[in-house]
């Protein structure tokens, strides 16, 4: 769960770095996203839009990813089910 939060925060920061998109070429931006994805051992999808310049860029833009807000319900249900089976303790920090 902590990993999901960490990934969300990093992705949130990346999405607000549109100025980086404006000043950087696409290859460098793709390298940075790939590095972040590899270091987190996660799948990341990013889409940036700069309407003033009619520019857009995406990384894995053709793939679908679960929305965090709708995903939380299932993550909590899975966690509670594991707790009921005594596979995980809720009072333990991971």
Short mmCIF file of N, CA and C in Angstrom, two decimals:
data_model
loop_
_atom_site.label_atom_id
_atom_site.label_comp_id
_atom_site.label_asym_id
_atom_site.label_seq_id
_atom_site.Cartn_x
_atom_site.Cartn_y
_atom_site.Cartn_z
N UNK A 1 0.83 -1.19 0.00
CA UNK A 1 0.00 0.00 0.00
C UNK A 1 0.88 1.25 0.00
N UNK A 2 1.96 1.22 0.78
CA UNK A 2 2.88 2.36 0.83
C UNK A 2 3.51 2.59 -0.54
N UNK A 3 3.80 1.50 -1.24
CA UNK A 3 4.39 1.61 -2.57
C UNK A 3 3.42 2.32 -3.52
N UNK A 4 2.14 2.00 -3.42
CA UNK A 4 1.13 2.64 -4.27
C UNK A 4 1.07 4.13 -3.99
N UNK A 5 1.12 4.50 -2.73
CA UNK A 5 1.09 5.92 -2.35
C UNK A 5 2.33 6.62 -2.88
N UNK A 6 3.48 5.98 -2.72
CA UNK A 6 4.74 6.56 -3.19
C UNK A 6 4.70 6.77 -4.70
N UNK A 7 4.22 5.76 -5.42
CA UNK A 7 4.11 5.86 -6.87
C UNK A 7 3.15 6.98 -7.27
N UNK A 8 2.06 7.10 -6.57
CA UNK A 8 1.07 8.13 -6.88
C UNK A 8 1.66 9.52 -6.68
N UNK A 9 2.40 9.70 -5.60
CA UNK A 9 3.02 11.01 -5.33
C UNK A 9 4.04 11.35 -6.41
N UNK A 10 4.87 10.38 -6.77
CA UNK A 10 5.87 10.64 -7.81
C UNK A 10 5.22 10.93 -9.15
N UNK A 11 4.18 10.20 -9.46
CA UNK A 11 3.48 10.43 -10.71
C UNK A 11 2.79 11.79 -10.70
N UNK A 12 2.22 12.16 -9.57
CA UNK A 12 1.59 13.47 -9.41
C UNK A 12 2.62 14.58 -9.67
N UNK A 13 3.81 14.43 -9.11
CA UNK A 13 4.87 15.43 -9.32
C UNK A 13 5.28 15.48 -10.79
N UNK A 14 5.36 14.31 -11.40
CA UNK A 14 5.74 14.27 -12.80
C UNK A 14 4.71 14.96 -13.68
N UNK A 15 3.45 14.75 -13.38
CA UNK A 15 2.40 15.35 -14.19
C UNK A 15 2.39 16.87 -14.09
N UNK A 16 2.83 17.40 -12.97
CA UNK A 16 2.87 18.84 -12.82
C UNK A 16 4.18 19.45 -13.30
N UNK A 17 5.01 18.65 -13.92
CA UNK A 17 6.26 19.17 -14.47
C UNK A 17 6.11 19.47 -15.95
N UNK A 18 5.02 20.08 -16.31
CA UNK A 18 4.77 20.38 -17.72
C UNK A 18 5.81 21.37 -18.25
N UNK A 19 6.35 22.20 -17.38
CA UNK A 19 7.41 23.11 -17.82
C UNK A 19 8.60 22.31 -18.34
N UNK A 20 8.88 21.18 -17.70
CA UNK A 20 9.94 20.30 -18.18
C UNK A 20 9.62 19.84 -19.60
N UNK A 21 8.38 19.53 -19.86
CA UNK A 21 7.94 19.12 -21.19
C UNK A 21 8.16 20.24 -22.19
N UNK A 22 7.93 21.46 -21.79
CA UNK A 22 8.06 22.59 -22.70
C UNK A 22 9.51 22.85 -23.07
N UNK A 23 10.44 22.55 -22.15
CA UNK A 23 11.84 22.88 -22.37
C UNK A 23 12.71 21.69 -22.74
N UNK A 24 12.14 20.52 -22.86
CA UNK A 24 12.93 19.31 -23.05
C UNK A 24 12.44 18.58 -24.28
N UNK A 25 13.36 17.90 -24.95
CA UNK A 25 12.91 17.11 -26.09
C UNK A 25 12.28 15.80 -25.61
N UNK A 26 11.52 15.19 -26.48
CA UNK A 26 10.73 14.01 -26.11
C UNK A 26 11.58 12.84 -25.67
N UNK A 27 12.74 12.65 -26.29
CA UNK A 27 13.58 11.51 -25.94
C UNK A 27 14.08 11.60 -24.50
N UNK A 28 14.50 12.77 -24.08
CA UNK A 28 14.99 12.94 -22.71
C UNK A 28 13.86 12.73 -21.71
N UNK A 29 12.69 13.24 -22.02
CA UNK A 29 11.54 13.05 -21.14
C UNK A 29 11.18 11.57 -21.04
N UNK A 30 11.22 10.87 -22.16
CA UNK A 30 10.91 9.44 -22.14
C UNK A 30 11.95 8.68 -21.31
N UNK A 31 13.22 9.05 -21.41
CA UNK A 31 14.26 8.40 -20.61
C UNK A 31 14.01 8.60 -19.12
N UNK A 32 13.59 9.79 -18.74
CA UNK A 32 13.33 10.07 -17.33
C UNK A 32 12.14 9.26 -16.81
N UNK A 33 11.09 9.15 -17.61
CA UNK A 33 9.93 8.37 -17.20
C UNK A 33 10.29 6.89 -17.11
N UNK A 34 11.05 6.39 -18.08
CA UNK A 34 11.48 4.99 -18.05
C UNK A 34 12.34 4.71 -16.82
N UNK A 35 13.22 5.64 -16.48
CA UNK A 35 14.06 5.48 -15.29
C UNK A 35 13.19 5.42 -14.03
N UNK A 36 12.22 6.30 -13.94
CA UNK A 36 11.31 6.30 -12.79
C UNK A 36 10.53 5.00 -12.73
N UNK A 37 10.05 4.53 -13.86
CA UNK A 37 9.29 3.29 -13.92
C UNK A 37 10.15 2.11 -13.47
N UNK A 38 11.39 2.05 -13.94
CA UNK A 38 12.29 0.96 -13.56
C UNK A 38 12.68 1.02 -12.09
N UNK A 39 12.93 2.21 -11.58
CA UNK A 39 13.34 2.32 -10.17
C UNK A 39 12.19 1.98 -9.23
N UNK A 40 10.96 2.23 -9.64
CA UNK A 40 9.80 1.88 -8.81
C UNK A 40 9.33 0.45 -9.03
N UNK A 41 9.84 -0.18 -10.09
CA UNK A 41 9.38 -1.51 -10.48
C UNK A 41 7.86 -1.49 -10.64
N UNK A 42 7.40 -0.52 -11.41
CA UNK A 42 5.96 -0.31 -11.59
C UNK A 42 5.68 -0.02 -13.06
N UNK A 43 4.42 -0.02 -13.40
CA UNK A 43 4.00 0.40 -14.73
C UNK A 43 3.47 1.82 -14.63
N UNK A 44 3.99 2.69 -15.47
CA UNK A 44 3.60 4.09 -15.44
C UNK A 44 3.10 4.48 -16.82
N UNK A 45 2.05 5.25 -16.84
CA UNK A 45 1.55 5.85 -18.06
C UNK A 45 1.42 7.34 -17.84
N UNK A 46 1.91 8.13 -18.79
CA UNK A 46 1.90 9.59 -18.65
C UNK A 46 1.42 10.20 -19.96
N UNK A 47 0.57 11.20 -19.85
CA UNK A 47 0.18 12.00 -21.01
C UNK A 47 0.27 13.46 -20.62
N UNK A 48 0.91 14.24 -21.47
CA UNK A 48 1.06 15.67 -21.24
C UNK A 48 0.46 16.42 -22.42
N UNK A 49 -0.18 17.53 -22.13
CA UNK A 49 -0.79 18.34 -23.17
C UNK A 49 -0.42 19.79 -22.92
N UNK A 50 0.08 20.44 -23.95
CA UNK A 50 0.40 21.86 -23.89
C UNK A 50 -0.46 22.55 -24.96
N UNK A 51 -1.71 22.94 -24.58
CA UNK A 51 -2.65 23.44 -25.58
C UNK A 51 -2.21 24.73 -26.27
N UNK A 52 -1.47 25.59 -25.57
CA UNK A 52 -1.05 26.85 -26.17
C UNK A 52 -0.17 26.61 -27.39
N UNK A 53 0.66 25.58 -27.32
CA UNK A 53 1.58 25.26 -28.42
C UNK A 53 1.05 24.13 -29.29
N UNK A 54 -0.15 23.64 -28.97
CA UNK A 54 -0.74 22.52 -29.70
C UNK A 54 0.20 21.31 -29.72
N UNK A 55 0.79 21.02 -28.55
CA UNK A 55 1.72 19.90 -28.42
C UNK A 55 1.17 18.90 -27.42
N UNK A 56 1.48 17.65 -27.67
CA UNK A 56 1.14 16.60 -26.71
C UNK A 56 2.25 15.56 -26.73
N UNK A 57 2.34 14.82 -25.65
CA UNK A 57 3.32 13.75 -25.52
C UNK A 57 2.74 12.70 -24.60
N UNK A 58 3.01 11.44 -24.92
CA UNK A 58 2.53 10.39 -24.02
C UNK A 58 3.55 9.26 -23.95
N UNK A 59 3.53 8.60 -22.83
CA UNK A 59 4.34 7.40 -22.59
C UNK A 59 3.36 6.31 -22.20
N UNK A 60 3.28 5.28 -23.01
CA UNK A 60 2.31 4.20 -22.83
C UNK A 60 0.89 4.76 -22.85
N UNK A 61 0.68 5.75 -23.68
CA UNK A 61 -0.63 6.39 -23.77
C UNK A 61 -1.71 5.50 -24.35
N UNK A 62 -1.31 4.42 -25.02
CA UNK A 62 -2.31 3.52 -25.60
C UNK A 62 -2.70 2.39 -24.65
N UNK A 63 -2.10 2.35 -23.45
CA UNK A 63 -2.43 1.32 -22.47
C UNK A 63 -3.42 1.87 -21.45
N UNK A 64 -4.17 0.98 -20.84
CA UNK A 64 -5.13 1.37 -19.80
C UNK A 64 -4.55 1.05 -18.44
N UNK A 65 -4.78 1.95 -17.49
CA UNK A 65 -4.31 1.79 -16.12
C UNK A 65 -5.49 2.01 -15.18
N UNK A 66 -5.49 1.33 -14.03
CA UNK A 66 -6.58 1.55 -13.07
C UNK A 66 -6.49 2.96 -12.49
N UNK A 67 -7.63 3.60 -12.36
CA UNK A 67 -7.67 4.90 -11.70
C UNK A 67 -7.53 4.69 -10.21
N UNK A 68 -6.68 5.45 -9.58
CA UNK A 68 -6.40 5.25 -8.17
C UNK A 68 -7.65 5.36 -7.31
N UNK A 69 -8.50 6.32 -7.59
CA UNK A 69 -9.67 6.51 -6.72
C UNK A 69 -10.63 5.32 -6.79
N UNK A 70 -10.75 4.70 -7.94
CA UNK A 70 -11.63 3.53 -8.04
C UNK A 70 -10.92 2.25 -7.62
N UNK A 71 -9.61 2.27 -7.65
CA UNK A 71 -8.82 1.10 -7.31
C UNK A 71 -8.74 0.89 -5.80
N UNK A 72 -8.86 1.96 -5.03
CA UNK A 72 -8.71 1.87 -3.57
C UNK A 72 -9.73 0.92 -2.94
N UNK A 73 -10.95 0.91 -3.43
CA UNK A 73 -11.98 0.04 -2.88
C UNK A 73 -11.56 -1.41 -2.97
N UNK A 74 -11.05 -1.81 -4.12
CA UNK A 74 -10.63 -3.20 -4.31
C UNK A 74 -9.37 -3.51 -3.50
N UNK A 75 -8.46 -2.55 -3.40
CA UNK A 75 -7.25 -2.76 -2.61
C UNK A 75 -7.60 -2.95 -1.14
N UNK A 76 -8.52 -2.13 -0.63
CA UNK A 76 -8.94 -2.27 0.77
C UNK A 76 -9.67 -3.59 1.00
N UNK A 77 -10.50 -3.99 0.06
CA UNK A 77 -11.22 -5.26 0.20
C UNK A 77 -10.24 -6.43 0.22
N UNK A 78 -9.24 -6.39 -0.64
CA UNK A 78 -8.23 -7.46 -0.67
C UNK A 78 -7.44 -7.49 0.63
N UNK A 79 -7.10 -6.31 1.16
CA UNK A 79 -6.37 -6.24 2.42
C UNK A 79 -7.20 -6.81 3.57
N UNK A 80 -8.46 -6.44 3.64
CA UNK A 80 -9.32 -6.95 4.71
C UNK A 80 -9.54 -8.46 4.59
N UNK A 81 -9.61 -8.96 3.37
CA UNK A 81 -9.77 -10.40 3.18
C UNK A 81 -8.51 -11.13 3.67
N UNK A 82 -7.34 -10.57 3.38
CA UNK A 82 -6.09 -11.17 3.87
C UNK A 82 -6.02 -11.11 5.39
N UNK A 83 -6.53 -10.03 5.96
CA UNK A 83 -6.55 -9.93 7.42
C UNK A 83 -7.46 -11.00 8.01
N UNK A 84 -8.62 -11.21 7.41
CA UNK A 84 -9.55 -12.24 7.90
C UNK A 84 -8.94 -13.63 7.83
N UNK A 85 -8.09 -13.86 6.84
CA UNK A 85 -7.42 -15.16 6.70
C UNK A 85 -6.13 -15.23 7.53
N UNK A 86 -5.86 -14.15 8.29
CA UNK A 86 -4.67 -14.04 9.13
C UNK A 86 -3.37 -14.11 8.31
N UNK A 87 -3.44 -13.63 7.08
CA UNK A 87 -2.26 -13.56 6.23
C UNK A 87 -1.49 -12.26 6.42
N UNK A 88 -2.16 -11.28 7.02
CA UNK A 88 -1.54 -9.98 7.24
C UNK A 88 -2.10 -9.38 8.52
N UNK A 89 -1.26 -8.59 9.18
CA UNK A 89 -1.70 -7.91 10.41
C UNK A 89 -1.81 -6.42 10.12
N UNK A 90 -2.89 -5.82 10.54
CA UNK A 90 -3.09 -4.39 10.28
C UNK A 90 -2.32 -3.50 11.24
N UNK A 91 -1.87 -4.06 12.35
CA UNK A 91 -1.11 -3.24 13.30
C UNK A 91 0.39 -3.27 13.02
N UNK A 92 0.82 -4.00 12.00
CA UNK A 92 2.23 -4.10 11.66
C UNK A 92 2.55 -3.15 10.52
N UNK A 93 3.67 -2.44 10.63
CA UNK A 93 4.12 -1.55 9.55
C UNK A 93 4.98 -2.35 8.59
N UNK A 94 4.72 -2.20 7.31
CA UNK A 94 5.46 -2.92 6.27
C UNK A 94 6.40 -2.02 5.54
#
